[in-house]
Tab-separated table of C-alpha atoms in Angstrom:
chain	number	residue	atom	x	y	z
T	487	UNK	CA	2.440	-11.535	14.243
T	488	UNK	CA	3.522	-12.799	17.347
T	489	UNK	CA	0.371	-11.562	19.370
T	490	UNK	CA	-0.581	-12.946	22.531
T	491	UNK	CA	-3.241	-11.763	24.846
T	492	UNK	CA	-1.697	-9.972	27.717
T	493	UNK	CA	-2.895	-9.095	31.651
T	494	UNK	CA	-2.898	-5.824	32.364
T	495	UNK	CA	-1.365	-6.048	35.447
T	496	UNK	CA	1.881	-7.405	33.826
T	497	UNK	CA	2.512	-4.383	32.462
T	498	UNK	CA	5.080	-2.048	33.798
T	499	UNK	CA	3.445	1.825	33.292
T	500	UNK	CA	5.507	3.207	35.261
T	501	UNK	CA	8.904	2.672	33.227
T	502	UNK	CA	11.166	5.769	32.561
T	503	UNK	CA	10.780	5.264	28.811
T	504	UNK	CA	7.215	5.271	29.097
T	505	UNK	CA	6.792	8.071	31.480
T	506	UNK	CA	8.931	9.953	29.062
T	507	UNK	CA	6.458	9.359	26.172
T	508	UNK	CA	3.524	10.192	27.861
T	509	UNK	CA	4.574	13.679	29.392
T	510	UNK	CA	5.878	14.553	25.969
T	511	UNK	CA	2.400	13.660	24.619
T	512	UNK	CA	0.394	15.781	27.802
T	513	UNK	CA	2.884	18.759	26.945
T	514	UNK	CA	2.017	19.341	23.592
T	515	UNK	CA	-1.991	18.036	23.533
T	516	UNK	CA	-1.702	21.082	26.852
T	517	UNK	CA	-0.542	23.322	24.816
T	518	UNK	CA	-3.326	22.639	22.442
T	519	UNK	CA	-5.936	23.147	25.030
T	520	UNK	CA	-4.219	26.066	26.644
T	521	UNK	CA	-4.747	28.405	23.197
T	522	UNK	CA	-8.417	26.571	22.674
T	523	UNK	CA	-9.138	28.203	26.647
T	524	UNK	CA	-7.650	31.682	25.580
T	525	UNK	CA	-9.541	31.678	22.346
T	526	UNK	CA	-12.715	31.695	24.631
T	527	UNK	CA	-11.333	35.299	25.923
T	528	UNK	CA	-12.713	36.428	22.787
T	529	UNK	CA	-16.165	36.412	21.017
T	530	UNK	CA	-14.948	37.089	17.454
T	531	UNK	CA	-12.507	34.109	17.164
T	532	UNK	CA	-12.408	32.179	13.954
T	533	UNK	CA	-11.108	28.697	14.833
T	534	UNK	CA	-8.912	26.965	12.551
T	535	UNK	CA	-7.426	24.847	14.804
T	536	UNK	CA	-9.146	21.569	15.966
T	537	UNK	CA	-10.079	18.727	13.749
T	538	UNK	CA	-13.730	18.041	14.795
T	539	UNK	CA	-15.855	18.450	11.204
T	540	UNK	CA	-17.760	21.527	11.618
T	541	UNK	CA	-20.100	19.778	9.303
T	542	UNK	CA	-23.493	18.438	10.418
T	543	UNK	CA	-24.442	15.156	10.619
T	544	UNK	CA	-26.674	13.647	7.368
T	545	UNK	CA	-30.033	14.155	8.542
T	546	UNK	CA	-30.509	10.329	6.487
T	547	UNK	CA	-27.947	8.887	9.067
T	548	UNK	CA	-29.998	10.391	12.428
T	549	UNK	CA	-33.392	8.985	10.636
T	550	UNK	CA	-31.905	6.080	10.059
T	551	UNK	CA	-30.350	5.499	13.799
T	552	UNK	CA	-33.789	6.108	15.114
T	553	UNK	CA	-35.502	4.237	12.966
T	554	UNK	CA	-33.642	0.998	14.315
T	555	UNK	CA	-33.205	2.165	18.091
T	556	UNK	CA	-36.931	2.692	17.995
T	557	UNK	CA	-37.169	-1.460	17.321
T	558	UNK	CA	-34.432	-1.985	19.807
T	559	UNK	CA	-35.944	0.586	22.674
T	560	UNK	CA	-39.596	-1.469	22.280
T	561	UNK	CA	-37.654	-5.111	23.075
T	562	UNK	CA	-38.172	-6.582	26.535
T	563	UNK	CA	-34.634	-5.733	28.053
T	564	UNK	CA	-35.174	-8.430	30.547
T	565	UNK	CA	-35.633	-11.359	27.986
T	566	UNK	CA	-33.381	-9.906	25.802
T	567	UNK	CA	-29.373	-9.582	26.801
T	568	UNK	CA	-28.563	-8.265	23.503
T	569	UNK	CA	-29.381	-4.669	23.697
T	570	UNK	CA	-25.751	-4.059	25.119
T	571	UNK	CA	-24.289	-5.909	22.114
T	572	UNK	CA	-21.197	-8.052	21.442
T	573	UNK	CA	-17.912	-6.469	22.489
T	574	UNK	CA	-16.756	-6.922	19.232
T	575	UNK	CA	-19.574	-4.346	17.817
T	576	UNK	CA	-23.261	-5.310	15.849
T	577	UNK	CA	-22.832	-8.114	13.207
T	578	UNK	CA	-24.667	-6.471	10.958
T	579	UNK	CA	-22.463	-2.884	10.918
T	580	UNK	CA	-19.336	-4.844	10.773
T	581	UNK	CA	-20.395	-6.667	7.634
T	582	UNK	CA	-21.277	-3.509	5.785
T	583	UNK	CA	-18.013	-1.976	7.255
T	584	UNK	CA	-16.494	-5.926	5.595
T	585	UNK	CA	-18.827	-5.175	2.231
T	586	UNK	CA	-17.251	-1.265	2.180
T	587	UNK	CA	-13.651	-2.648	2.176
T	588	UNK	CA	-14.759	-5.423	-0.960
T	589	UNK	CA	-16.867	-2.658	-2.846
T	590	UNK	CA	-14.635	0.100	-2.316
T	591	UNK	CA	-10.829	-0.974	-2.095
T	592	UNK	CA	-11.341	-4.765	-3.107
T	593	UNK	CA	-10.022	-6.189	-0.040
T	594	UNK	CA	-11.561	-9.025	2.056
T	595	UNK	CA	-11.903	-8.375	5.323
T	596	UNK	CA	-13.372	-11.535	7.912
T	597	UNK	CA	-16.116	-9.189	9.480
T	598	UNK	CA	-16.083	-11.967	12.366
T	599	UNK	CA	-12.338	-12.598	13.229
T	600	UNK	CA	-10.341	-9.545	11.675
T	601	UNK	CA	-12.821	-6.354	12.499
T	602	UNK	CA	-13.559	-5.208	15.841
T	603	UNK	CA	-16.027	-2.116	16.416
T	604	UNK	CA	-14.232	0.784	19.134
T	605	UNK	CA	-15.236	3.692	21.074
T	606	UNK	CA	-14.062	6.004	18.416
T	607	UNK	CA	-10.761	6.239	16.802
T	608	UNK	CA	-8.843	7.035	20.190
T	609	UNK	CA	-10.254	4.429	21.870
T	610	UNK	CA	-8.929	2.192	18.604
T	611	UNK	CA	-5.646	3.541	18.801
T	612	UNK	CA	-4.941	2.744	23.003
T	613	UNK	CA	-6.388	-0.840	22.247
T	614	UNK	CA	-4.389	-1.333	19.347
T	615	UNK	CA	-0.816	-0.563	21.028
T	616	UNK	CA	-1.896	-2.068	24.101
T	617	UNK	CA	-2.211	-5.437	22.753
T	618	UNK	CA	1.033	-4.603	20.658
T	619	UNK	CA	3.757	-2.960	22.604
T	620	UNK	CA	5.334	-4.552	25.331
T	621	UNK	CA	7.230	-2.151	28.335
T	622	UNK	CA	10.874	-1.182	26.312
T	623	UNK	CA	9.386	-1.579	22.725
T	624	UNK	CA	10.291	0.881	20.434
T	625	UNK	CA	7.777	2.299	18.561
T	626	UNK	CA	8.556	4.183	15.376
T	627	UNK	CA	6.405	7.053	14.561
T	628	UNK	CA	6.636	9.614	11.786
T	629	UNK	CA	7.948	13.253	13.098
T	630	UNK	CA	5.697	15.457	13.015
T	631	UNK	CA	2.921	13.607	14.346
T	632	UNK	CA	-0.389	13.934	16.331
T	633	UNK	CA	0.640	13.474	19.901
T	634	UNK	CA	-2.023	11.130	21.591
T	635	UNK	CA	0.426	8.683	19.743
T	636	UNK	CA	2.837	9.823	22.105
T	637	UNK	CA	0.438	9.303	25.069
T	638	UNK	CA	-0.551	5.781	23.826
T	639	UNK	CA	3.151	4.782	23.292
T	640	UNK	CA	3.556	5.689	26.784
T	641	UNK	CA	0.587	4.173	28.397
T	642	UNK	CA	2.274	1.044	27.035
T	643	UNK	CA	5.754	1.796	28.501
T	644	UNK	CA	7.049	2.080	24.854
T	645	UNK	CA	10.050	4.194	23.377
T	646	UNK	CA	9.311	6.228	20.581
T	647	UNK	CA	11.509	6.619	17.694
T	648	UNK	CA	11.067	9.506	15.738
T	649	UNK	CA	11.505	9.251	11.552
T	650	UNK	CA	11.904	12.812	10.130
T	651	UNK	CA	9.741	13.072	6.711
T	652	UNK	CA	10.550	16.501	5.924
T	653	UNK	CA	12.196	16.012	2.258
T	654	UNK	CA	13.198	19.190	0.317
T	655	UNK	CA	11.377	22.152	2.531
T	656	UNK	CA	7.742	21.100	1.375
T	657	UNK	CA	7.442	17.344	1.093
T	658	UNK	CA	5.938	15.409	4.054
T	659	UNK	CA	6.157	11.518	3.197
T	660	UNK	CA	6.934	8.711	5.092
T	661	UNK	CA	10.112	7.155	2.479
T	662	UNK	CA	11.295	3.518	2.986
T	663	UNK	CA	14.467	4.760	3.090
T	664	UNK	CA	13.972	6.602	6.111
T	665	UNK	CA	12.228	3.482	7.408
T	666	UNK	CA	15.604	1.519	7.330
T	667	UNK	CA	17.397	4.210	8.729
T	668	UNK	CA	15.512	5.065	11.903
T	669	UNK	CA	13.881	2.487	12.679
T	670	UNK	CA	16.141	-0.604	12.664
T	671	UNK	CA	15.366	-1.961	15.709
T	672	UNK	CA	11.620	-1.046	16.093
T	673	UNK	CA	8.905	-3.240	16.967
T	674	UNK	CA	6.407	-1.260	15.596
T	675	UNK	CA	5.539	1.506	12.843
T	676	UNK	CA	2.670	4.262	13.458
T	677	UNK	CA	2.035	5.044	9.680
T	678	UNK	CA	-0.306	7.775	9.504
T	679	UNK	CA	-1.701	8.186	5.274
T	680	UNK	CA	-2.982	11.495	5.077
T	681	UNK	CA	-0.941	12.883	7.903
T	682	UNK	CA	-1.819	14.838	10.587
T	683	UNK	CA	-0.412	17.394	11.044
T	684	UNK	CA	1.167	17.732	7.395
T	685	UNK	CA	-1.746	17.299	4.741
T	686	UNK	CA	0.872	14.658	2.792
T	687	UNK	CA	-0.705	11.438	1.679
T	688	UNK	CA	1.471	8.007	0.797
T	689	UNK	CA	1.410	7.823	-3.150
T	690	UNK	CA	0.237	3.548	-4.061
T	691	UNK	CA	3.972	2.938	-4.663
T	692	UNK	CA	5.330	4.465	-1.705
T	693	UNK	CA	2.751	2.211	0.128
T	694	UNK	CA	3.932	-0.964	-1.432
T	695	UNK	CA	7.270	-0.287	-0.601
T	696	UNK	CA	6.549	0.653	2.921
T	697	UNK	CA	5.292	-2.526	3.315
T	698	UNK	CA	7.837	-4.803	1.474
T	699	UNK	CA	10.310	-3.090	3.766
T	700	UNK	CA	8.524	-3.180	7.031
T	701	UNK	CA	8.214	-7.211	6.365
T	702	UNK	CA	11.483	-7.280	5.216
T	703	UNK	CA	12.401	-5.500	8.523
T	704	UNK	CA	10.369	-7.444	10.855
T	705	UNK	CA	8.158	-4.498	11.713
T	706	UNK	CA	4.782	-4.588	12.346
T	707	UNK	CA	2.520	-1.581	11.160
T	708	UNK	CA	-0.158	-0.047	12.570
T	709	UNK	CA	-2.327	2.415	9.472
T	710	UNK	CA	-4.114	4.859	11.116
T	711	UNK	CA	-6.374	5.923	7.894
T	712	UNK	CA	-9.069	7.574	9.672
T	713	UNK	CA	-8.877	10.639	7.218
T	714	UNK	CA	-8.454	7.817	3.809
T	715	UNK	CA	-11.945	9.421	1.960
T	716	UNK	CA	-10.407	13.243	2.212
T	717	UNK	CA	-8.252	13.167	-0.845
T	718	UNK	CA	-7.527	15.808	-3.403
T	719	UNK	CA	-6.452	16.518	-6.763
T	720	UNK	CA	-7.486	12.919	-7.770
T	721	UNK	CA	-4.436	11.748	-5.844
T	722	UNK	CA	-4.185	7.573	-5.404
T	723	UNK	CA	-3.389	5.852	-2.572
T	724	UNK	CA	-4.060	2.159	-0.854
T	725	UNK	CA	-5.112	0.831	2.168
T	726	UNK	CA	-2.282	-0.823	3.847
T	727	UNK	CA	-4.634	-3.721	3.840
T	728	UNK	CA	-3.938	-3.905	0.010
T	729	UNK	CA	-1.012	-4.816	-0.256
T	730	UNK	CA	-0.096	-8.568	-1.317
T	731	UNK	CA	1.789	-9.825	1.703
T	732	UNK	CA	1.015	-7.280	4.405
T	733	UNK	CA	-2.223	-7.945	6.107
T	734	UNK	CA	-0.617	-10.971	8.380
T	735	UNK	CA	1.700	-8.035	9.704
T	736	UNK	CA	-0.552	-5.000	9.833
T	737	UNK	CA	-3.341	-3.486	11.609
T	738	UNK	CA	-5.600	-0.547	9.953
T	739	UNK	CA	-7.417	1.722	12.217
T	740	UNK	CA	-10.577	3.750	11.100
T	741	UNK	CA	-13.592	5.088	12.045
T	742	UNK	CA	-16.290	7.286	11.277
T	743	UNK	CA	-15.904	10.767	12.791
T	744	UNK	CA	-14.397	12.888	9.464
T	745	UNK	CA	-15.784	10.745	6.592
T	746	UNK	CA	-19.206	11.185	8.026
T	747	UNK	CA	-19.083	14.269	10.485
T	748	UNK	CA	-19.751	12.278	13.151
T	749	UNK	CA	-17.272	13.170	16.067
T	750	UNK	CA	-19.528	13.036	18.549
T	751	UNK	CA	-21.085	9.405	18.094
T	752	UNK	CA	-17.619	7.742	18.925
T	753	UNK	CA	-17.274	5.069	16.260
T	754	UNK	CA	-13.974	3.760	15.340
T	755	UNK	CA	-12.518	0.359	13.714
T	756	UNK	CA	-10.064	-1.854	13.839
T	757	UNK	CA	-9.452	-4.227	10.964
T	758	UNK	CA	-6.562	-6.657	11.853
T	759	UNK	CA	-5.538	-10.757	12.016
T	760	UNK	CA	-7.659	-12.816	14.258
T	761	UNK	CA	-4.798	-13.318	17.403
T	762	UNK	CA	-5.097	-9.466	16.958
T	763	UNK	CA	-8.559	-9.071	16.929
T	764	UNK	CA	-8.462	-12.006	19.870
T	765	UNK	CA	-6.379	-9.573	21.908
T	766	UNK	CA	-7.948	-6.162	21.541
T	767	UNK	CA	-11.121	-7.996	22.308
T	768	UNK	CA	-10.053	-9.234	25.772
T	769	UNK	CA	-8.725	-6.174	26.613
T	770	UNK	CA	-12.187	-4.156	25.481
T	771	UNK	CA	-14.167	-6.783	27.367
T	772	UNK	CA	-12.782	-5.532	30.571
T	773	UNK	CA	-12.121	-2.123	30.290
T	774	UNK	CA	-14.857	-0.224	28.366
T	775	UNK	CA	-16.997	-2.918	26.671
T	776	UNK	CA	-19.005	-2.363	23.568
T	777	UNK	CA	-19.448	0.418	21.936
T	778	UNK	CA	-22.865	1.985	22.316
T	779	UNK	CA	-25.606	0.301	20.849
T	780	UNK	CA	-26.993	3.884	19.518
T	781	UNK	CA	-23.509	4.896	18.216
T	782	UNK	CA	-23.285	1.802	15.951
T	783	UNK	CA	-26.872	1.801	14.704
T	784	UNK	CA	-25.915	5.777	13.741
T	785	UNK	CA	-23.078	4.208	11.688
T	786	UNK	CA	-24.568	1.731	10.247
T	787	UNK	CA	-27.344	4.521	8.829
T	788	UNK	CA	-24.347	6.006	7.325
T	789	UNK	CA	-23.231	3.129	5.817
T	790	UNK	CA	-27.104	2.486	3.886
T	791	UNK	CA	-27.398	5.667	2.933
T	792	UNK	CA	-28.940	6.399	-0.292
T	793	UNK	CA	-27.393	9.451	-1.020
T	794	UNK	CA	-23.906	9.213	0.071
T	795	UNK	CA	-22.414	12.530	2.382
T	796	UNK	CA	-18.677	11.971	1.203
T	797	UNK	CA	-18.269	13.220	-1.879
T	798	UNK	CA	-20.116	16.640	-1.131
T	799	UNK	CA	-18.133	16.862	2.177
T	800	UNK	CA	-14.924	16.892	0.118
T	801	UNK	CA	-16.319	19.327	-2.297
T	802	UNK	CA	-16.846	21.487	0.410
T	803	UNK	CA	-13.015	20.349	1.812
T	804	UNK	CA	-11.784	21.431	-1.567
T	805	UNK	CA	-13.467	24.856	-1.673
T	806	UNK	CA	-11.706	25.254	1.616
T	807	UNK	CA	-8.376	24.092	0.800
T	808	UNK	CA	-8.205	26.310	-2.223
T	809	UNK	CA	-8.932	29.770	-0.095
T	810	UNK	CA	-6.068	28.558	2.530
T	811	UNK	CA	-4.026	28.053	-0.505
T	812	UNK	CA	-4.651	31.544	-2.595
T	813	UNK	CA	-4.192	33.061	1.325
T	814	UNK	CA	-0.749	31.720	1.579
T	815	UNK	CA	0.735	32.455	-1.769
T	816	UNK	CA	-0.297	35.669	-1.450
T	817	UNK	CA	1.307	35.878	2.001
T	818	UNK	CA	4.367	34.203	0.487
T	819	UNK	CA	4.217	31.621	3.664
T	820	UNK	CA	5.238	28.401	2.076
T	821	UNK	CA	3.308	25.100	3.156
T	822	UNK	CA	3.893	21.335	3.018
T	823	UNK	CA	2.754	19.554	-0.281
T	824	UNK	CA	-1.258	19.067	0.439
T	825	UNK	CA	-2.988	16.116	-0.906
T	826	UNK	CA	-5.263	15.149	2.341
T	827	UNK	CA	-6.491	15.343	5.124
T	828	UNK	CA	-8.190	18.238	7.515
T	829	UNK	CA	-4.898	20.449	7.847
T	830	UNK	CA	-2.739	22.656	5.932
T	831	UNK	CA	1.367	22.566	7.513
T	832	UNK	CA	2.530	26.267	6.878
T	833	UNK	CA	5.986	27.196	7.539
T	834	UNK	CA	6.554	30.884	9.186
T	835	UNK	CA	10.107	30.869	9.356
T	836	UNK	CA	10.597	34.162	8.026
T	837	UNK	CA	8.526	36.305	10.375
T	838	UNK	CA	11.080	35.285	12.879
T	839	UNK	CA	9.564	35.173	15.926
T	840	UNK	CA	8.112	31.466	16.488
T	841	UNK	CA	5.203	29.943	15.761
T	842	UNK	CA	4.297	29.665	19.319
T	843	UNK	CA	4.304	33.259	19.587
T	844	UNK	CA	2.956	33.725	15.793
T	845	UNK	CA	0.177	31.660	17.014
T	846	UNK	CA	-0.490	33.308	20.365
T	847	UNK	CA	0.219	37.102	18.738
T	848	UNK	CA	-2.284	36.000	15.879
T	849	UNK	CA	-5.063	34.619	18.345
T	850	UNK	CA	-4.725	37.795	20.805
T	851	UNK	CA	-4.562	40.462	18.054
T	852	UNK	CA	-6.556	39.087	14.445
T	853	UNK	CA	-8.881	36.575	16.343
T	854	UNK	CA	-8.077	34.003	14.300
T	855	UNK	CA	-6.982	30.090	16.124
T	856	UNK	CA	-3.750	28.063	14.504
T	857	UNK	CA	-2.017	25.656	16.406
T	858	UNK	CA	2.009	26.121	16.803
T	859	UNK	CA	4.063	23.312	15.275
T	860	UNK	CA	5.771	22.692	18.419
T	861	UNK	CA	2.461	20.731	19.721
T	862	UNK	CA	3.114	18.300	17.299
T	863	UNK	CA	6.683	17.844	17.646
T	864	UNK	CA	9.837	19.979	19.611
T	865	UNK	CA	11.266	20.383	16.240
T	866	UNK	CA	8.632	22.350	14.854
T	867	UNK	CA	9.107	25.843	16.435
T	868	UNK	CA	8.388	27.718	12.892
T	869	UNK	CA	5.418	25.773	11.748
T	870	UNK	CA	1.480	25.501	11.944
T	871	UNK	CA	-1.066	23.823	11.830
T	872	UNK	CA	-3.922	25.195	9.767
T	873	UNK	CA	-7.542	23.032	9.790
T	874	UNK	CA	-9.583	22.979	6.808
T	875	UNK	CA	-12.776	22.943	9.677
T	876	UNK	CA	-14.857	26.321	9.273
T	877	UNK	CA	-17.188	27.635	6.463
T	878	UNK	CA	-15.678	29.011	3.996
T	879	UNK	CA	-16.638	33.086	4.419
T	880	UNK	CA	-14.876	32.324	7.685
T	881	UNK	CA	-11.833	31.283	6.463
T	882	UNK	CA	-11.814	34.020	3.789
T	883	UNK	CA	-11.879	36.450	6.816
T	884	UNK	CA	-9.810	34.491	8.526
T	885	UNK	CA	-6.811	34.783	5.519
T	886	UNK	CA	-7.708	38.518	5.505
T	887	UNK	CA	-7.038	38.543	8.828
T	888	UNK	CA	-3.786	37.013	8.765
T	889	UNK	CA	-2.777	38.902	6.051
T	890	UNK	CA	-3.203	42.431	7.986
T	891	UNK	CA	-1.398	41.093	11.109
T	892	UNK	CA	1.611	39.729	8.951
T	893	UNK	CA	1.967	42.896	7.266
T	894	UNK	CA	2.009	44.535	10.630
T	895	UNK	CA	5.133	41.639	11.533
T	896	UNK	CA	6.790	43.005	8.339
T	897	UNK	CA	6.484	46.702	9.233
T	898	UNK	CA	7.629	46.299	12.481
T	899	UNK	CA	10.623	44.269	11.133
């Protein structure tokens, strides 16, 4: 892959490129925060726009991290360095996490050499492009997109080239084709299967071929799958990991924050080759170190649980999806093809006034929290994002809601 470990001080953060990329990121992710502060204005506000599960955490998994913090809290911490933990995360969670990959997807996975444990999935993601992306790399990155991969990009003094994936009005997919075309001389691809914002998900074949171009292309890819076990309508896809040929020129970052509702406990993944692994590791080492003891023991609970969370999480997720769904086609706002994910991407073209002013209109008069397209991309002035993340007599009222302020838009029009 070409890796090599790199000092931090030889890189150059304060190129124009990267500048560029990072106060595109802070614009939109401000924007973002700005309507999440207004919404506090207001005590009735139904809040369908972050992506933190509202789901609580298995009551199994918090048994099951105290059970074996309770055996770590009664060792002798001065005859005993191994409370903090490798850098490189708890042996025995990153061989359940290497076990997972075997059982689940059939890929082998060196829990040793190509796994390394992070402070969440954000933490994964600045690691993983720091120990990529040189200052004047071009990074290619699927438009929309969730902006911290504009920050990142930037942090690194990368360039970001933008691949539209808009096919046909309603179809969100990363195509090959688009692949060759945009990103000819990139360094890097940020492939993102399901999307965020856009609720598509890479079909198995549209994976492969991702992949046999991206090698053919010289491109390295970096899979964020953090949302891989929310998947509807008994739609495939693969881990990039999976495919014959790939895993010498790809990284795959997950974690355990919407599989598991467990935002809060900060455990990502990164499953990579062993010069990458090497890399991210010296950079962890001196920056933030290992992830917390308690946070890994919490996954690892998840991991043995008996009764597994996921599959009545996406039941709920499905409920969900189906009441944003009925809401829209009743409000004839069409939405991007949805087949994962935590969002819905609903077009509002024909109300004609924005969706940065849809959203802040909808928040200030109905109550109810979307995020405007724009925050995920400039081009995206007449879109929204919709999350999934809010029981589901809230989003009924929310969709009622919306549909008495857009008939108000249409009156007024």
């Amino acid at each position: 892959m070409g890796i090599r470990r790199k000092a931090m001080n030889a890189r150059d953060k304060g190129s124009k490129a990267g500048r560029g990329a990072v106060e595109s990121g802070e614009k939109a992710t401000s924007l973002r925060y700005k309507m999440m502060d207004l919404a506090k204005s207001r005590k009735d506000v139904i809040s369908l726009g972050r992506g933190d599960p509202d789901l609580h955490t298995q009551r199994e998994i918090i048994d099951g991290t105290m059970k074996y913090f309770s055996t770590l809290s009664n060792r002798d911490a001065s005859s005993d360095n191994s409370i903090l933990g490798p850098v490189r995360g708890l042996p025995d969670l990153k061989r359940k996490i290497a076990d997972r990959y075997m059982e689940e997807k059939g890929i082998s996975v060196d829990p040793e050499k190509e796994l390394i444990i992070t402070n969440g999935g954000q933490e994964g993601l600045f690691l993983a492009l720091l120990a990529l992306v040189d200052p004047g790399d071009k990074v290619a990155c699927p438009d929309p997109r969730y902006t911290s991969y504009d920050q990142a990009i930037g942090a690194c003094g990368g360039t970001i080239v933008s691949i539209p994936t808009q096919q046909e009005g309603r179809f969100f997919e990363l195509k090959e084709a688009d692949l060759r075309e945009y990103a000819s001389d990139a360094k890097l691809l940020v492939f993102v299967n399901p999307s965020n914002p856009t609720g598509s998900c890479a079909t198995v074949e549209s994976v492969r071929k991702l992949a046999e171009v991206a090698k053919e292309m010289g491109i390295i890819v970096l899979s964020d799958e953090i949302y891989e076990d929310i998947i509807f309508d008994d739609h495939k896809s693969l881990c990039f990991w999976g495919v014959d040929g790939a895993r010498d020129r790809s990284i795959v970052l997950s974690g355990f924050s919407k599989s598991y509702a467990m935002t809060g406990f900060r455990v990502g993944f990164l499953v990579g080759p062993p010069a990458f692994i090497d890399a991210v590791s010296s950079i962890k080492e001196t920056t933030s170190g290992p992830c917390p003891t308690f946070s890994q023991y919490a996954a690892l609970a998840a991991l043995e649980m008996e009764n597994d969370s996921r599959p009545q999480f996406l039941s709920r997720y499905k409920d969900r999806r189906q009441i944003l769904m009925d809401g829209f086609n009743r409000m004839r706002v069409p939405y991007a093809e949805h087949y994962g994910g935590l969002f819905f991407w609903a077009d509002m073209t024909r109300f004609g006034i924005g969706a940065e002013e849809f959203c802040y209109r909808l928040l200030r008069d109905a109550g109810v929290l979307m995020f405007p397209g724009n925050s995920f991309g400039d081009s995206w002035r007449n879109w929204v994002r919709v999350s999934l993340l809010a029981p589901k007599k809230s989003i009924e009222e929310a969709m009622t809601r919306m549909t008495e302020f857009v008939e108000g838009l249409e009156e007024d029009g």
